[in-house]
mmCIF file of C-alpha atoms in Angstrom:
data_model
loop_
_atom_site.group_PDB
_atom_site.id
_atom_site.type_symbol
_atom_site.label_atom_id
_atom_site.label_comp_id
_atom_site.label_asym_id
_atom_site.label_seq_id
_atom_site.Cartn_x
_atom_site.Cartn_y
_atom_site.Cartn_z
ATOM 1 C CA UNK A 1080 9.816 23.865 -12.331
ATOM 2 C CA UNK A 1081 6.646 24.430 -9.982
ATOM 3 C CA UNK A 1082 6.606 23.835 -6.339
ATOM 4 C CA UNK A 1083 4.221 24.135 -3.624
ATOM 5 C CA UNK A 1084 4.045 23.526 -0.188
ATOM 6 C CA UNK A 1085 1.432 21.419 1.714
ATOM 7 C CA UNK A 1086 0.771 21.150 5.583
ATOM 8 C CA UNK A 1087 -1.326 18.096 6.740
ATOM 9 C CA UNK A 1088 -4.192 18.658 8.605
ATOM 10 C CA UNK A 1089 -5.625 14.959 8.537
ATOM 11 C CA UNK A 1090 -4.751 13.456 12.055
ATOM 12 C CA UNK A 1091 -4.145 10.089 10.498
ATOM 13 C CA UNK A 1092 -1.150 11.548 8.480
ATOM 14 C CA UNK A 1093 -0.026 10.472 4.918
ATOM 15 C CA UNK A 1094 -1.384 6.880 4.939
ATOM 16 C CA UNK A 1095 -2.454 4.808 2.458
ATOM 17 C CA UNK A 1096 -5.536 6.217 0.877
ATOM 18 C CA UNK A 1097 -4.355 9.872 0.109
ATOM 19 C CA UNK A 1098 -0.854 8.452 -0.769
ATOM 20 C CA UNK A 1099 -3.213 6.422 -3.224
ATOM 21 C CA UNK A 1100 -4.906 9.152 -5.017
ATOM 22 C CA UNK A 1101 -1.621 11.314 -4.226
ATOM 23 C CA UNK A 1102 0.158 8.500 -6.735
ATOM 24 C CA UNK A 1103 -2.666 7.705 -9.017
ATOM 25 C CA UNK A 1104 -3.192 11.583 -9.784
ATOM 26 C CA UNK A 1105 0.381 11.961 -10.376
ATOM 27 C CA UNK A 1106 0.729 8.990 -12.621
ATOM 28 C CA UNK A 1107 -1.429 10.970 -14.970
ATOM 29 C CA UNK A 1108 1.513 13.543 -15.816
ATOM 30 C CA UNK A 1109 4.009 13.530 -17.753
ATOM 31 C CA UNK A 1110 6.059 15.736 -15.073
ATOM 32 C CA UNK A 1111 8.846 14.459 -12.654
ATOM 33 C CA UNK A 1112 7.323 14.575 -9.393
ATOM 34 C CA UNK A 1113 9.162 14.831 -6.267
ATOM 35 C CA UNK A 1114 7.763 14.841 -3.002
ATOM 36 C CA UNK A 1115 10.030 16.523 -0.070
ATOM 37 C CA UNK A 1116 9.054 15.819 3.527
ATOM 38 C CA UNK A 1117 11.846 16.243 6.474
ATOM 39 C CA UNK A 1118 14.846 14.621 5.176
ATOM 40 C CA UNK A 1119 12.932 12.312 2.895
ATOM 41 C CA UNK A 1120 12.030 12.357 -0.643
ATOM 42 C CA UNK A 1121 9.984 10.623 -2.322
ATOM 43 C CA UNK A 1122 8.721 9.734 -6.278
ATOM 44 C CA UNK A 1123 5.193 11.235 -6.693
ATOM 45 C CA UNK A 1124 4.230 8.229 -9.172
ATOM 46 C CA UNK A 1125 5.412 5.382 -6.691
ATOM 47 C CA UNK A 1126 2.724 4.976 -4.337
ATOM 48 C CA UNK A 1127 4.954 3.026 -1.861
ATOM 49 C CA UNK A 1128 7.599 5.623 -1.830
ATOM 50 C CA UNK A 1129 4.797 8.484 -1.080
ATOM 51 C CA UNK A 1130 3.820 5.985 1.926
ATOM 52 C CA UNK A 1131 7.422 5.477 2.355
ATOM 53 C CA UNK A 1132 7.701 9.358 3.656
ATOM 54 C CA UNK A 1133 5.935 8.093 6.551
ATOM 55 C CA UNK A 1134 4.320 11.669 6.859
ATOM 56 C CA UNK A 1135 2.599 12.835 9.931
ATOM 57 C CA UNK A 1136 -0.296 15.216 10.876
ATOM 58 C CA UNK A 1137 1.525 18.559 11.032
ATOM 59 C CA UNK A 1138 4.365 18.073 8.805
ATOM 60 C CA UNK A 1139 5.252 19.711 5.854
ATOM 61 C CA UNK A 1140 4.570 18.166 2.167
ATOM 62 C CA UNK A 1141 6.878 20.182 -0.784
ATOM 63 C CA UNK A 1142 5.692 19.163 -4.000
ATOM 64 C CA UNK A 1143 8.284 19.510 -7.133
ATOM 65 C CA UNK A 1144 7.039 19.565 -10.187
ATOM 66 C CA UNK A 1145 8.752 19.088 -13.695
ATOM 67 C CA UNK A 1146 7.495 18.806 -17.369
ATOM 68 C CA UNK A 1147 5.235 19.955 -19.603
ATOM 69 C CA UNK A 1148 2.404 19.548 -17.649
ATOM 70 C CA UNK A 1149 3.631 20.396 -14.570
ATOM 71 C CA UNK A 1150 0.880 23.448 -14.332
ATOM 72 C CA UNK A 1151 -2.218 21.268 -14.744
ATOM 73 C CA UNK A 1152 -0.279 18.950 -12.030
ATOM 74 C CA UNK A 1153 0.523 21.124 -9.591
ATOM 75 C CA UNK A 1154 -3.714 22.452 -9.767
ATOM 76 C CA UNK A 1155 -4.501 18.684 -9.728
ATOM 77 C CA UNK A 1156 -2.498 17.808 -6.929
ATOM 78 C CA UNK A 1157 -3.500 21.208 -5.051
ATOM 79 C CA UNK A 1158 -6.455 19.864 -4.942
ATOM 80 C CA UNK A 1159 -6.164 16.252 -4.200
ATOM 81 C CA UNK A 1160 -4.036 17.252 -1.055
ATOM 82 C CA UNK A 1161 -6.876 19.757 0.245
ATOM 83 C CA UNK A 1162 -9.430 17.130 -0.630
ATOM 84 C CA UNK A 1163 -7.800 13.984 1.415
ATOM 85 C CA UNK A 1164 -5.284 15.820 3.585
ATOM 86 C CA UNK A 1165 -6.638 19.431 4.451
ATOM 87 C CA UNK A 1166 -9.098 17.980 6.819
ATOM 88 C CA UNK A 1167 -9.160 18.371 10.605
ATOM 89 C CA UNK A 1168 -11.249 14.902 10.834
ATOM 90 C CA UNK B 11 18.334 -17.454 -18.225
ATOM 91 C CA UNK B 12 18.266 -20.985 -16.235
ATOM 92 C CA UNK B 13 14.917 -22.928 -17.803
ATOM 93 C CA UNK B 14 14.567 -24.302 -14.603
ATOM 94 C CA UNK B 15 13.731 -20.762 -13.300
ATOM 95 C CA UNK B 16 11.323 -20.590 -10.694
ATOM 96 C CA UNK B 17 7.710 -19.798 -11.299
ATOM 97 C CA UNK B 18 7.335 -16.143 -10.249
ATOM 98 C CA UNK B 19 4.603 -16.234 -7.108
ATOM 99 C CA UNK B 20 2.888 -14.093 -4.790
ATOM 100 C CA UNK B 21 1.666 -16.042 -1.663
ATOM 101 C CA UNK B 22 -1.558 -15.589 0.612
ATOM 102 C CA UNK B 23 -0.758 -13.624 3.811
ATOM 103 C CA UNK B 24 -3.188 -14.986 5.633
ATOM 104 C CA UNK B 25 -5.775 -18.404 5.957
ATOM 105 C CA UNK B 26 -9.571 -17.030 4.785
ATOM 106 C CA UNK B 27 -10.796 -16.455 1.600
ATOM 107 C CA UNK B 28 -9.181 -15.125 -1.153
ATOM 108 C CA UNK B 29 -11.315 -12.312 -3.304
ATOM 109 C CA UNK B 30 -11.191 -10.459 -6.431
ATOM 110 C CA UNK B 31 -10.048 -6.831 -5.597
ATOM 111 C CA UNK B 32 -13.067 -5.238 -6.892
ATOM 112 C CA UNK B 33 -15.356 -6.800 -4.493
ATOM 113 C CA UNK B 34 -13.124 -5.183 -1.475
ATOM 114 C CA UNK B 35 -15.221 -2.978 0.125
ATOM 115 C CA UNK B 36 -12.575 0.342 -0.603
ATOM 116 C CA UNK B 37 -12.985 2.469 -3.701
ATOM 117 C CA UNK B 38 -9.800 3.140 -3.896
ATOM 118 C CA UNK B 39 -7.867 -0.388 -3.821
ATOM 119 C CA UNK B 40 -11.545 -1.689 -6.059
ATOM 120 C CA UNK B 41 -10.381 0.749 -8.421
ATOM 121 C CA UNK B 42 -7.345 -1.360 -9.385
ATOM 122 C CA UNK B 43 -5.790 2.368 -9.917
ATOM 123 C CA UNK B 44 -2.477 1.173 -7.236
ATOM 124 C CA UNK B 45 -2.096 -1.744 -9.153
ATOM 125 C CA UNK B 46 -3.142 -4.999 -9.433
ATOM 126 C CA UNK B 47 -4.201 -7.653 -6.539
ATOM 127 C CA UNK B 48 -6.713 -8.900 -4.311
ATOM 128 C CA UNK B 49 -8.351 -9.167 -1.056
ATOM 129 C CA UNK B 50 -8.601 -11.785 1.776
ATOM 130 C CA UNK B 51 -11.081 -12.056 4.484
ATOM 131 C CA UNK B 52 -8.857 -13.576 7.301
ATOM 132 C CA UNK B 53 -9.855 -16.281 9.321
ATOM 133 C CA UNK B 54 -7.114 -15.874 11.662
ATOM 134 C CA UNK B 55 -4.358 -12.762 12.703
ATOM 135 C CA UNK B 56 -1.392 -13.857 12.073
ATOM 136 C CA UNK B 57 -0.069 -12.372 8.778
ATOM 137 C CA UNK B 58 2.510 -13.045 6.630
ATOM 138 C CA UNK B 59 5.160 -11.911 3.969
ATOM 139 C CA UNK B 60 3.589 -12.863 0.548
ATOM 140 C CA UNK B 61 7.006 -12.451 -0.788
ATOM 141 C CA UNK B 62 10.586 -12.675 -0.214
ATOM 142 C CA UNK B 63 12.295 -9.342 0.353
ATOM 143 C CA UNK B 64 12.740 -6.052 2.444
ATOM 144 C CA UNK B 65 10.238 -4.349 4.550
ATOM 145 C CA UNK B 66 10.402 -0.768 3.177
ATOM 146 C CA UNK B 67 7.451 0.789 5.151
ATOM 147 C CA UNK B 68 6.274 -0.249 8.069
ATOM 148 C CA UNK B 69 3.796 1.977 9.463
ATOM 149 C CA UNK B 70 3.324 3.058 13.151
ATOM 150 C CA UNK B 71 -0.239 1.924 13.378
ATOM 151 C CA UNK B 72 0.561 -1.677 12.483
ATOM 152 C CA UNK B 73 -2.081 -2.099 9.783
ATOM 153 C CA UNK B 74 0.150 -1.686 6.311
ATOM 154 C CA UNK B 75 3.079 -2.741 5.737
ATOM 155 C CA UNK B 76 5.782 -2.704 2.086
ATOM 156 C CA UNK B 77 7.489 -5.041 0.765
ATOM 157 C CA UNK B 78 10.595 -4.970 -2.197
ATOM 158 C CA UNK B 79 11.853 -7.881 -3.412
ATOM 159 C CA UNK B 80 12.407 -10.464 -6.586
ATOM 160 C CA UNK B 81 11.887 -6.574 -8.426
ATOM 161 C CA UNK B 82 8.316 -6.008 -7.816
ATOM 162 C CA UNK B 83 6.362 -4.144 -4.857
ATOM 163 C CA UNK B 84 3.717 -5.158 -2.541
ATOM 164 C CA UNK B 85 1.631 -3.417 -0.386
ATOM 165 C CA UNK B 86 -0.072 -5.862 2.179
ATOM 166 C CA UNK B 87 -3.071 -3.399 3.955
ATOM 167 C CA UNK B 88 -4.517 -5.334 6.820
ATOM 168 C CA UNK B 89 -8.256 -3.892 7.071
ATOM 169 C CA UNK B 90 -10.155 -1.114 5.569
ATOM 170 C CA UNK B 91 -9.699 2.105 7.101
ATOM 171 C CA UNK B 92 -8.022 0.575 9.870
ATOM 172 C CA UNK B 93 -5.249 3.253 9.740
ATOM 173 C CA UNK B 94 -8.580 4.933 12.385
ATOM 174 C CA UNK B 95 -7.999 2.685 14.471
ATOM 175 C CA UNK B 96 -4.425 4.275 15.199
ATOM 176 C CA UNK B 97 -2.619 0.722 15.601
ATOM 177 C CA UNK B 98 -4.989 -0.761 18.808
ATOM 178 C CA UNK B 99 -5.335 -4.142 17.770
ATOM 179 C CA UNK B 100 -2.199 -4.693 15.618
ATOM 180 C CA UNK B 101 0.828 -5.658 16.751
ATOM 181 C CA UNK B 102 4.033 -5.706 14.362
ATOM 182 C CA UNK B 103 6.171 -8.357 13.702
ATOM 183 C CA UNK B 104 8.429 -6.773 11.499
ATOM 184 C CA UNK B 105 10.294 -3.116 11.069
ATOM 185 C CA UNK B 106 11.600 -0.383 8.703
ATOM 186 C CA UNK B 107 14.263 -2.619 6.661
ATOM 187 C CA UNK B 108 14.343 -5.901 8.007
ATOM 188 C CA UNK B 109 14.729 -8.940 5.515
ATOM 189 C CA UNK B 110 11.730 -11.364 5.339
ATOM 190 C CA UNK B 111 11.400 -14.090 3.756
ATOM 191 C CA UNK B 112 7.992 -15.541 2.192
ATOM 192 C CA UNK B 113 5.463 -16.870 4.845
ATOM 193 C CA UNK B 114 7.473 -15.698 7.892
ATOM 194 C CA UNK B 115 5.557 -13.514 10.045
ATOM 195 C CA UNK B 116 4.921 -9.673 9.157
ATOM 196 C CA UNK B 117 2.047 -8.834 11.913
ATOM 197 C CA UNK B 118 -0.602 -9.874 13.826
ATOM 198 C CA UNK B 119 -4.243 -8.428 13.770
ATOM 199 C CA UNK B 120 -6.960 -9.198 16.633
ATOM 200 C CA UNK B 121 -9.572 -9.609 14.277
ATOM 201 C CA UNK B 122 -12.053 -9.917 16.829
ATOM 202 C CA UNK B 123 -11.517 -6.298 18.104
ATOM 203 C CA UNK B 124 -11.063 -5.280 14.803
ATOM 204 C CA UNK B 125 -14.424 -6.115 13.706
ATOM 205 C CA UNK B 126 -16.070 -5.087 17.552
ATOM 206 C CA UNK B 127 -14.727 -1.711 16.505
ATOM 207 C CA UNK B 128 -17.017 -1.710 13.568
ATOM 208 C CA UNK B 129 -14.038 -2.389 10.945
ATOM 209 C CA UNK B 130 -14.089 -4.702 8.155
ATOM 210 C CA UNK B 131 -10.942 -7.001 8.264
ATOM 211 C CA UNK B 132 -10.653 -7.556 4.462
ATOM 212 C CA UNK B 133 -6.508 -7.355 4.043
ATOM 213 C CA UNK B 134 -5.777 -6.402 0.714
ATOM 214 C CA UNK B 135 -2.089 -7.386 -1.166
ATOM 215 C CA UNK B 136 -1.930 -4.816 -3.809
ATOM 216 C CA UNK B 137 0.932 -5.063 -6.536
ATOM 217 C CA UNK B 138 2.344 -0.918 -7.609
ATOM 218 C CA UNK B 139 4.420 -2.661 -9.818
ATOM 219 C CA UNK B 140 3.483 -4.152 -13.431
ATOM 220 C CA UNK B 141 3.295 -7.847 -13.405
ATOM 221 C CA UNK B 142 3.481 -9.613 -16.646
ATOM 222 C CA UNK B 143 0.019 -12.016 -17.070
ATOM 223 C CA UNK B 144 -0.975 -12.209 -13.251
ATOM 224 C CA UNK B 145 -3.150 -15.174 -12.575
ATOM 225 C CA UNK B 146 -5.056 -15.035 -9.298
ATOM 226 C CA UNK B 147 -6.405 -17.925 -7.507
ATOM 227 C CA UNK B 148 -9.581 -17.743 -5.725
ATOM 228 C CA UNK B 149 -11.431 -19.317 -2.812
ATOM 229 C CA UNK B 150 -9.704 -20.296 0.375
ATOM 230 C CA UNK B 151 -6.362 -20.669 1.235
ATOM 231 C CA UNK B 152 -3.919 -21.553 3.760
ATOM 232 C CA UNK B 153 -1.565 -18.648 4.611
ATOM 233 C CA UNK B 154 2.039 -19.307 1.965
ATOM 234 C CA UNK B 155 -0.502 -20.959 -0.496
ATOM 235 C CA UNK B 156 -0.093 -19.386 -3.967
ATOM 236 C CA UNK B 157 -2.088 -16.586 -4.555
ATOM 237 C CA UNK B 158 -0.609 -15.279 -7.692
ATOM 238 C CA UNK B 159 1.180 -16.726 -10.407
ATOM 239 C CA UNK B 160 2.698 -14.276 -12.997
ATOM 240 C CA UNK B 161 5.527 -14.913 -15.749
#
């Protein structure tokens, strides 16, 4: 298993739009995904259970990542969380 | 299974006009890659369940809410980028895990500030969930009028 560990920088939080390309990109694996925030978890590949986490500006994302794959997935979603969460905007 | 089994629906949220999701003005929902659906550019602010079920997420700002229910998902998403407008303008009518039934009230948008504020008002009903031969009806409705039909 992989894991990382994302803070969110975006002020408007985990809302729909990253949650989007946060499910979208994941639904391209063949890896469990399992996204940790507080007390919550979430399924990577469900986009309303990634919106579900309800995340906020400041908080803590832990990815968990499972499969085959799960090293091109956790560099793909790396990226997708600096892209449309790692900005102070 | 009953024949008399109800026609599986999905139900405008809102009177305006009812658009194919590629024309909303979002690349992401456009895309179609969260599922199938469609926009509607509201007439008027008062919103409502397109289905019968539980309101999963309900978000702080107002503008998106979840819905489970009959075993599919839908994600009603009042505005584009509205999430900006960090809720002024929306008011809630629902929360977190409260029942709802079709065409009883989930929110209400001021669509006039909305759009003041330089927002487009386009609400889009996206479906996460696979739905088996979705039909989607075009052109104006009434909010509760039939928006999708699928088997």
């Amino acid at each position: 298993m992989k894991s990382f560990t994302f803070t969110i920088k975006d002020k408007n939080g985990l809302h729909a739009r990253p949650a989007g390309v946060i499910s979208a990109t994941s639904k391209g694996f063949l890896a469990k995904i399992t996204i940790k925030c507080k007390e919550k978890e979430a399924d990577g590949k469900r986009l309303l259970s990634v919106m579900a986490l309800g995340a906020k500006c400041g908080q803590a994302l832990e990815f968990e990542i499972e499969g085959k794959d799960e090293e091109e997935a956790l560099s793909a979603l790396k990226s997708v969380c600096e892209e449309k969460l790692g900005n102070d905007i | 299974m009953s024949i008399f089994k109800k026609k599986n629906t999905i139900l405008s949220p809102c009177d305006g006009e009812i658009v194919e999701l590629k024309n909303v003005k979002d690349e992401l929902f456009s895309s179609g890659l969260l599922g199938y659906g469609f926009g509607i550019k509201p007439t008027q602010g008062e919103v409502f369940s397109p289905i019968d079920g539980v309101v999963t997420n309900a978000f702080d700002t107002g503008h998106a809410y979840s819905i489970e229910g009959d075993g599919i998902e839908v994600l009603v998403h009042i505005g584009i980028d509205t999430v900006e407008l960090d809720g002024e303008g929306f008011s809630a009518r629902v929360k977190q895990g409260d029942k709802i039934k079709r065409h009883s009230p989930l929110a209400y948008a001021d669509l006039e500030l909305i759009t003041k504020k330089g927002y487009d008002t386009t609400t889009v009903v996206v479906i996460p969930t696979e739905l088996k031969s979705p039909k989607l009806s075009l052109g104006n409705k009434k909010a509760g009028e039939i928006a999708i039909e699928y088997r």
